[in-house]
Amino acid sequence: MNSYRVLLTRGRDGMILYVPAQTALDQTYSYLQALDLPELPSRSEIWQDRVLETT
């Protein structure tokens, strides 16, 4: 199995890099973080924000 795959999707307005949560990809993830790329919030973070908005 090729565990070093990174899914790259691009659209008209931007680009999404998906790095699976695998120990073998920790160095790649750290490199991308060092480039100051913004990280999308997790599902739990989005859900928490929605709950706070309704209270």
JSON list of N, CA and C in Angstrom, two decimals:
[
{"chain": "A", "resi": 1, "resn": "MET", "atom": "N", "xyz": [0.85, -1.18, 0.00]},
{"chain": "A", "resi": 1, "resn": "MET", "atom": "CA", "xyz": [0.00, 0.00, 0.00]},
{"chain": "A", "resi": 1, "resn": "MET", "atom": "C", "xyz": [0.89, 1.24, 0.00]},
{"chain": "A", "resi": 2, "resn": "ASN", "atom": "N", "xyz": [0.54, 2.21, -0.77]},
{"chain": "A", "resi": 2, "resn": "ASN", "atom": "CA", "xyz": [1.30, 3.45, -0.85]},
{"chain": "A", "resi": 2, "resn": "ASN", "atom": "C", "xyz": [0.81, 4.41, 0.22]},
{"chain": "A", "resi": 3, "resn": "SER", "atom": "N", "xyz": [1.49, 4.48, 1.35]},
{"chain": "A", "resi": 3, "resn": "SER", "atom": "CA", "xyz": [1.03, 5.33, 2.45]},
{"chain": "A", "resi": 3, "resn": "SER", "atom": "C", "xyz": [1.49, 6.77, 2.31]},
{"chain": "A", "resi": 4, "resn": "TYR", "atom": "N", "xyz": [2.22, 7.09, 1.26]},
{"chain": "A", "resi": 4, "resn": "TYR", "atom": "CA", "xyz": [2.72, 8.44, 1.08]},
{"chain": "A", "resi": 4, "resn": "TYR", "atom": "C", "xyz": [1.88, 9.23, 0.07]},
{"chain": "A", "resi": 5, "resn": "ARG", "atom": "N", "xyz": [0.68, 8.79, -0.17]},
{"chain": "A", "resi": 5, "resn": "ARG", "atom": "CA", "xyz": [-0.20, 9.52, -1.08]},
{"chain": "A", "resi": 5, "resn": "ARG", "atom": "C", "xyz": [-0.76, 10.76, -0.39]},
{"chain": "A", "resi": 6, "resn": "VAL", "atom": "N", "xyz": [-0.84, 11.83, -1.11]},
{"chain": "A", "resi": 6, "resn": "VAL", "atom": "CA", "xyz": [-1.47, 13.05, -0.64]},
{"chain": "A", "resi": 6, "resn": "VAL", "atom": "C", "xyz": [-2.50, 13.43, -1.69]},
{"chain": "A", "resi": 7, "resn": "LEU", "atom": "N", "xyz": [-3.75, 13.54, -1.27]},
{"chain": "A", "resi": 7, "resn": "LEU", "atom": "CA", "xyz": [-4.81, 13.90, -2.19]},
{"chain": "A", "resi": 7, "resn": "LEU", "atom": "C", "xyz": [-4.75, 15.40, -2.46]},
{"chain": "A", "resi": 8, "resn": "LEU", "atom": "N", "xyz": [-4.71, 15.77, -3.71]},
{"chain": "A", "resi": 8, "resn": "LEU", "atom": "CA", "xyz": [-4.62, 17.17, -4.09]},
{"chain": "A", "resi": 8, "resn": "LEU", "atom": "C", "xyz": [-5.84, 17.50, -4.95]},
{"chain": "A", "resi": 9, "resn": "THR", "atom": "N", "xyz": [-6.67, 18.41, -4.47]},
{"chain": "A", "resi": 9, "resn": "THR", "atom": "CA", "xyz": [-7.86, 18.82, -5.17]},
{"chain": "A", "resi": 9, "resn": "THR", "atom": "C", "xyz": [-7.80, 20.32, -5.36]},
{"chain": "A", "resi": 10, "resn": "ARG", "atom": "N", "xyz": [-8.06, 20.78, -6.56]},
{"chain": "A", "resi": 10, "resn": "ARG", "atom": "CA", "xyz": [-8.04, 22.22, -6.76]},
{"chain": "A", "resi": 10, "resn": "ARG", "atom": "C", "xyz": [-9.30, 22.66, -7.48]},
{"chain": "A", "resi": 11, "resn": "GLY", "atom": "N", "xyz": [-9.70, 23.85, -7.16]},
{"chain": "A", "resi": 11, "resn": "GLY", "atom": "CA", "xyz": [-10.88, 24.44, -7.78]},
{"chain": "A", "resi": 11, "resn": "GLY", "atom": "C", "xyz": [-10.56, 25.84, -8.27]},
{"chain": "A", "resi": 12, "resn": "ARG", "atom": "N", "xyz": [-11.56, 26.56, -8.61]},
{"chain": "A", "resi": 12, "resn": "ARG", "atom": "CA", "xyz": [-11.34, 27.91, -9.12]},
{"chain": "A", "resi": 12, "resn": "ARG", "atom": "C", "xyz": [-10.87, 28.87, -8.04]},
{"chain": "A", "resi": 13, "resn": "ASP", "atom": "N", "xyz": [-11.33, 28.67, -6.82]},
{"chain": "A", "resi": 13, "resn": "ASP", "atom": "CA", "xyz": [-11.05, 29.63, -5.75]},
{"chain": "A", "resi": 13, "resn": "ASP", "atom": "C", "xyz": [-9.94, 29.22, -4.81]},
{"chain": "A", "resi": 14, "resn": "GLY", "atom": "N", "xyz": [-9.42, 28.04, -4.93]},
{"chain": "A", "resi": 14, "resn": "GLY", "atom": "CA", "xyz": [-8.40, 27.62, -3.98]},
{"chain": "A", "resi": 14, "resn": "GLY", "atom": "C", "xyz": [-7.97, 26.19, -4.19]},
{"chain": "A", "resi": 15, "resn": "MET", "atom": "N", "xyz": [-7.35, 25.67, -3.17]},
{"chain": "A", "resi": 15, "resn": "MET", "atom": "CA", "xyz": [-6.79, 24.33, -3.24]},
{"chain": "A", "resi": 15, "resn": "MET", "atom": "C", "xyz": [-6.91, 23.69, -1.86]},
{"chain": "A", "resi": 16, "resn": "ILE", "atom": "N", "xyz": [-7.15, 22.40, -1.83]},
{"chain": "A", "resi": 16, "resn": "ILE", "atom": "CA", "xyz": [-7.21, 21.66, -0.57]},
{"chain": "A", "resi": 16, "resn": "ILE", "atom": "C", "xyz": [-6.17, 20.55, -0.62]},
{"chain": "A", "resi": 17, "resn": "LEU", "atom": "N", "xyz": [-5.33, 20.53, 0.38]},
{"chain": "A", "resi": 17, "resn": "LEU", "atom": "CA", "xyz": [-4.35, 19.44, 0.55]},
{"chain": "A", "resi": 17, "resn": "LEU", "atom": "C", "xyz": [-4.86, 18.56, 1.67]},
{"chain": "A", "resi": 18, "resn": "TYR", "atom": "N", "xyz": [-5.02, 17.29, 1.43]},
{"chain": "A", "resi": 18, "resn": "TYR", "atom": "CA", "xyz": [-5.45, 16.36, 2.46]},
{"chain": "A", "resi": 18, "resn": "TYR", "atom": "C", "xyz": [-4.30, 15.44, 2.81]},
{"chain": "A", "resi": 19, "resn": "VAL", "atom": "N", "xyz": [-3.90, 15.47, 4.07]},
{"chain": "A", "resi": 19, "resn": "VAL", "atom": "CA", "xyz": [-2.84, 14.59, 4.56]},
{"chain": "A", "resi": 19, "resn": "VAL", "atom": "C", "xyz": [-3.47, 13.66, 5.59]},
{"chain": "A", "resi": 20, "resn": "PRO", "atom": "N", "xyz": [-3.58, 12.37, 5.29]},
{"chain": "A", "resi": 20, "resn": "PRO", "atom": "CA", "xyz": [-4.18, 11.44, 6.24]},
{"chain": "A", "resi": 20, "resn": "PRO", "atom": "C", "xyz": [-3.41, 11.41, 7.57]},
{"chain": "A", "resi": 21, "resn": "ALA", "atom": "N", "xyz": [-4.12, 11.14, 8.64]},
{"chain": "A", "resi": 21, "resn": "ALA", "atom": "CA", "xyz": [-3.51, 11.07, 9.97]},
{"chain": "A", "resi": 21, "resn": "ALA", "atom": "C", "xyz": [-2.77, 9.75, 10.12]},
{"chain": "A", "resi": 22, "resn": "GLN", "atom": "N", "xyz": [-1.58, 9.71, 9.57]},
{"chain": "A", "resi": 22, "resn": "GLN", "atom": "CA", "xyz": [-0.73, 8.53, 9.65]},
{"chain": "A", "resi": 22, "resn": "GLN", "atom": "C", "xyz": [0.65, 8.96, 10.13]},
{"chain": "A", "resi": 23, "resn": "THR", "atom": "N", "xyz": [1.23, 8.18, 10.99]},
{"chain": "A", "resi": 23, "resn": "THR", "atom": "CA", "xyz": [2.55, 8.51, 11.55]},
{"chain": "A", "resi": 23, "resn": "THR", "atom": "C", "xyz": [3.58, 8.72, 10.44]},
{"chain": "A", "resi": 24, "resn": "ALA", "atom": "N", "xyz": [3.48, 7.96, 9.38]},
{"chain": "A", "resi": 24, "resn": "ALA", "atom": "CA", "xyz": [4.45, 8.08, 8.28]},
{"chain": "A", "resi": 24, "resn": "ALA", "atom": "C", "xyz": [4.38, 9.44, 7.59]},
{"chain": "A", "resi": 25, "resn": "LEU", "atom": "N", "xyz": [3.27, 10.16, 7.76]},
{"chain": "A", "resi": 25, "resn": "LEU", "atom": "CA", "xyz": [3.09, 11.45, 7.10]},
{"chain": "A", "resi": 25, "resn": "LEU", "atom": "C", "xyz": [3.27, 12.64, 8.04]},
{"chain": "A", "resi": 26, "resn": "ASP", "atom": "N", "xyz": [3.72, 12.40, 9.27]},
{"chain": "A", "resi": 26, "resn": "ASP", "atom": "CA", "xyz": [3.90, 13.48, 10.23]},
{"chain": "A", "resi": 26, "resn": "ASP", "atom": "C", "xyz": [4.88, 14.53, 9.74]},
{"chain": "A", "resi": 27, "resn": "GLN", "atom": "N", "xyz": [5.94, 14.12, 9.09]},
{"chain": "A", "resi": 27, "resn": "GLN", "atom": "CA", "xyz": [6.94, 15.07, 8.60]},
{"chain": "A", "resi": 27, "resn": "GLN", "atom": "C", "xyz": [6.34, 15.94, 7.48]},
{"chain": "A", "resi": 28, "resn": "THR", "atom": "N", "xyz": [5.56, 15.34, 6.61]},
{"chain": "A", "resi": 28, "resn": "THR", "atom": "CA", "xyz": [4.89, 16.10, 5.54]},
{"chain": "A", "resi": 28, "resn": "THR", "atom": "C", "xyz": [3.93, 17.11, 6.14]},
{"chain": "A", "resi": 29, "resn": "TYR", "atom": "N", "xyz": [3.14, 16.67, 7.11]},
{"chain": "A", "resi": 29, "resn": "TYR", "atom": "CA", "xyz": [2.19, 17.55, 7.78]},
{"chain": "A", "resi": 29, "resn": "TYR", "atom": "C", "xyz": [2.91, 18.72, 8.45]},
{"chain": "A", "resi": 30, "resn": "SER", "atom": "N", "xyz": [4.00, 18.45, 9.13]},
{"chain": "A", "resi": 30, "resn": "SER", "atom": "CA", "xyz": [4.78, 19.51, 9.80]},
{"chain": "A", "resi": 30, "resn": "SER", "atom": "C", "xyz": [5.34, 20.50, 8.78]},
{"chain": "A", "resi": 31, "resn": "TYR", "atom": "N", "xyz": [5.79, 20.00, 7.64]},
{"chain": "A", "resi": 31, "resn": "TYR", "atom": "CA", "xyz": [6.31, 20.87, 6.59]},
{"chain": "A", "resi": 31, "resn": "TYR", "atom": "C", "xyz": [5.23, 21.81, 6.08]},
{"chain": "A", "resi": 32, "resn": "LEU", "atom": "N", "xyz": [4.04, 21.27, 5.84]},
{"chain": "A", "resi": 32, "resn": "LEU", "atom": "CA", "xyz": [2.94, 22.11, 5.35]},
{"chain": "A", "resi": 32, "resn": "LEU", "atom": "C", "xyz": [2.53, 23.14, 6.40]},
{"chain": "A", "resi": 33, "resn": "GLN", "atom": "N", "xyz": [2.56, 22.76, 7.67]},
{"chain": "A", "resi": 33, "resn": "GLN", "atom": "CA", "xyz": [2.26, 23.72, 8.75]},
{"chain": "A", "resi": 33, "resn": "GLN", "atom": "C", "xyz": [3.30, 24.83, 8.78]},
{"chain": "A", "resi": 34, "resn": "ALA", "atom": "N", "xyz": [4.54, 24.51, 8.54]},
{"chain": "A", "resi": 34, "resn": "ALA", "atom": "CA", "xyz": [5.62, 25.50, 8.56]},
{"chain": "A", "resi": 34, "resn": "ALA", "atom": "C", "xyz": [5.46, 26.52, 7.44]},
{"chain": "A", "resi": 35, "resn": "LEU", "atom": "N", "xyz": [4.71, 26.16, 6.40]},
{"chain": "A", "resi": 35, "resn": "LEU", "atom": "CA", "xyz": [4.44, 27.10, 5.31]},
{"chain": "A", "resi": 35, "resn": "LEU", "atom": "C", "xyz": [3.30, 28.07, 5.65]},
{"chain": "A", "resi": 36, "resn": "ASP", "atom": "N", "xyz": [2.76, 27.96, 6.86]},
{"chain": "A", "resi": 36, "resn": "ASP", "atom": "CA", "xyz": [1.64, 28.80, 7.33]},
{"chain": "A", "resi": 36, "resn": "ASP", "atom": "C", "xyz": [0.38, 28.63, 6.50]},
{"chain": "A", "resi": 37, "resn": "LEU", "atom": "N", "xyz": [0.15, 27.43, 6.02]},
{"chain": "A", "resi": 37, "resn": "LEU", "atom": "CA", "xyz": [-1.08, 27.16, 5.30]},
{"chain": "A", "resi": 37, "resn": "LEU", "atom": "C", "xyz": [-2.23, 27.07, 6.31]},
{"chain": "A", "resi": 38, "resn": "PRO", "atom": "N", "xyz": [-3.37, 27.68, 6.02]},
{"chain": "A", "resi": 38, "resn": "PRO", "atom": "CA", "xyz": [-4.49, 27.59, 6.97]},
{"chain": "A", "resi": 38, "resn": "PRO", "atom": "C", "xyz": [-5.05, 26.17, 7.01]},
{"chain": "A", "resi": 39, "resn": "GLU", "atom": "N", "xyz": [-5.48, 25.76, 8.18]},
{"chain": "A", "resi": 39, "resn": "GLU", "atom": "CA", "xyz": [-6.02, 24.42, 8.37]},
{"chain": "A", "resi": 39, "resn": "GLU", "atom": "C", "xyz": [-7.53, 24.51, 8.55]},
{"chain": "A", "resi": 40, "resn": "LEU", "atom": "N", "xyz": [-8.26, 23.66, 7.85]},
{"chain": "A", "resi": 40, "resn": "LEU", "atom": "CA", "xyz": [-9.71, 23.65, 8.00]},
{"chain": "A", "resi": 40, "resn": "LEU", "atom": "C", "xyz": [-10.08, 23.10, 9.38]},
{"chain": "A", "resi": 41, "resn": "PRO", "atom": "N", "xyz": [-11.16, 23.62, 9.96]},
{"chain": "A", "resi": 41, "resn": "PRO", "atom": "CA", "xyz": [-11.57, 23.08, 11.27]},
{"chain": "A", "resi": 41, "resn": "PRO", "atom": "C", "xyz": [-12.09, 21.66, 11.14]},
{"chain": "A", "resi": 42, "resn": "SER", "atom": "N", "xyz": [-11.97, 20.92, 12.22]},
{"chain": "A", "resi": 42, "resn": "SER", "atom": "CA", "xyz": [-12.47, 19.55, 12.23]},
{"chain": "A", "resi": 42, "resn": "SER", "atom": "C", "xyz": [-14.00, 19.57, 12.37]},
{"chain": "A", "resi": 43, "resn": "ARG", "atom": "N", "xyz": [-14.62, 18.44, 12.13]},
{"chain": "A", "resi": 43, "resn": "ARG", "atom": "CA", "xyz": [-16.08, 18.36, 12.27]},
{"chain": "A", "resi": 43, "resn": "ARG", "atom": "C", "xyz": [-16.51, 18.72, 13.69]},
{"chain": "A", "resi": 44, "resn": "SER", "atom": "N", "xyz": [-15.76, 18.25, 14.68]},
{"chain": "A", "resi": 44, "resn": "SER", "atom": "CA", "xyz": [-16.15, 18.54, 16.07]},
{"chain": "A", "resi": 44, "resn": "SER", "atom": "C", "xyz": [-16.04, 20.03, 16.38]},
{"chain": "A", "resi": 45, "resn": "GLU", "atom": "N", "xyz": [-15.05, 20.71, 15.80]},
{"chain": "A", "resi": 45, "resn": "GLU", "atom": "CA", "xyz": [-14.92, 22.15, 16.00]},
{"chain": "A", "resi": 45, "resn": "GLU", "atom": "C", "xyz": [-16.08, 22.90, 15.35]},
{"chain": "A", "resi": 46, "resn": "ILE", "atom": "N", "xyz": [-16.48, 22.47, 14.16]},
{"chain": "A", "resi": 46, "resn": "ILE", "atom": "CA", "xyz": [-17.62, 23.10, 13.49]},
{"chain": "A", "resi": 46, "resn": "ILE", "atom": "C", "xyz": [-18.89, 22.87, 14.29]},
{"chain": "A", "resi": 47, "resn": "TRP", "atom": "N", "xyz": [-19.10, 21.65, 14.75]},
{"chain": "A", "resi": 47, "resn": "TRP", "atom": "CA", "xyz": [-20.29, 21.31, 15.52]},
{"chain": "A", "resi": 47, "resn": "TRP", "atom": "C", "xyz": [-20.33, 22.14, 16.81]},
{"chain": "A", "resi": 48, "resn": "GLN", "atom": "N", "xyz": [-19.21, 22.28, 17.49]},
{"chain": "A", "resi": 48, "resn": "GLN", "atom": "CA", "xyz": [-19.15, 23.04, 18.73]},
{"chain": "A", "resi": 48, "resn": "GLN", "atom": "C", "xyz": [-19.52, 24.50, 18.47]},
{"chain": "A", "resi": 49, "resn": "ASP", "atom": "N", "xyz": [-19.03, 25.08, 17.38]},
{"chain": "A", "resi": 49, "resn": "ASP", "atom": "CA", "xyz": [-19.38, 26.45, 17.03]},
{"chain": "A", "resi": 49, "resn": "ASP", "atom": "C", "xyz": [-20.87, 26.61, 16.81]},
{"chain": "A", "resi": 50, "resn": "ARG", "atom": "N", "xyz": [-21.49, 25.64, 16.16]},
{"chain": "A", "resi": 50, "resn": "ARG", "atom": "CA", "xyz": [-22.94, 25.71, 15.90]},
{"chain": "A", "resi": 50, "resn": "ARG", "atom": "C", "xyz": [-23.73, 25.62, 17.19]},
{"chain": "A", "resi": 51, "resn": "VAL", "atom": "N", "xyz": [-23.28, 24.79, 18.11]},
{"chain": "A", "resi": 51, "resn": "VAL", "atom": "CA", "xyz": [-23.98, 24.64, 19.40]},
{"chain": "A", "resi": 51, "resn": "VAL", "atom": "C", "xyz": [-23.86, 25.96, 20.18]},
{"chain": "A", "resi": 52, "resn": "LEU", "atom": "N", "xyz": [-22.70, 26.58, 20.17]},
{"chain": "A", "resi": 52, "resn": "LEU", "atom": "CA", "xyz": [-22.51, 27.85, 20.89]},
{"chain": "A", "resi": 52, "resn": "LEU", "atom": "C", "xyz": [-23.35, 28.97, 20.30]},
{"chain": "A", "resi": 53, "resn": "GLU", "atom": "N", "xyz": [-23.56, 28.96, 18.98]},
{"chain": "A", "resi": 53, "resn": "GLU", "atom": "CA", "xyz": [-24.37, 29.99, 18.33]},
{"chain": "A", "resi": 53, "resn": "GLU", "atom": "C", "xyz": [-25.83, 29.90, 18.72]},
{"chain": "A", "resi": 54, "resn": "THR", "atom": "N", "xyz": [-26.32, 28.71, 19.00]},
{"chain": "A", "resi": 54, "resn": "THR", "atom": "CA", "xyz": [-27.74, 28.53, 19.31]},
{"chain": "A", "resi": 54, "resn": "THR", "atom": "C", "xyz": [-28.06, 28.71, 20.78]},
{"chain": "A", "resi": 55, "resn": "THR", "atom": "N", "xyz": [-27.05, 28.85, 21.63]},
{"chain": "A", "resi": 55, "resn": "THR", "atom": "CA", "xyz": [-27.32, 29.02, 23.07]},
{"chain": "A", "resi": 55, "resn": "THR", "atom": "C", "xyz": [-27.24, 30.46, 23.46]}
]
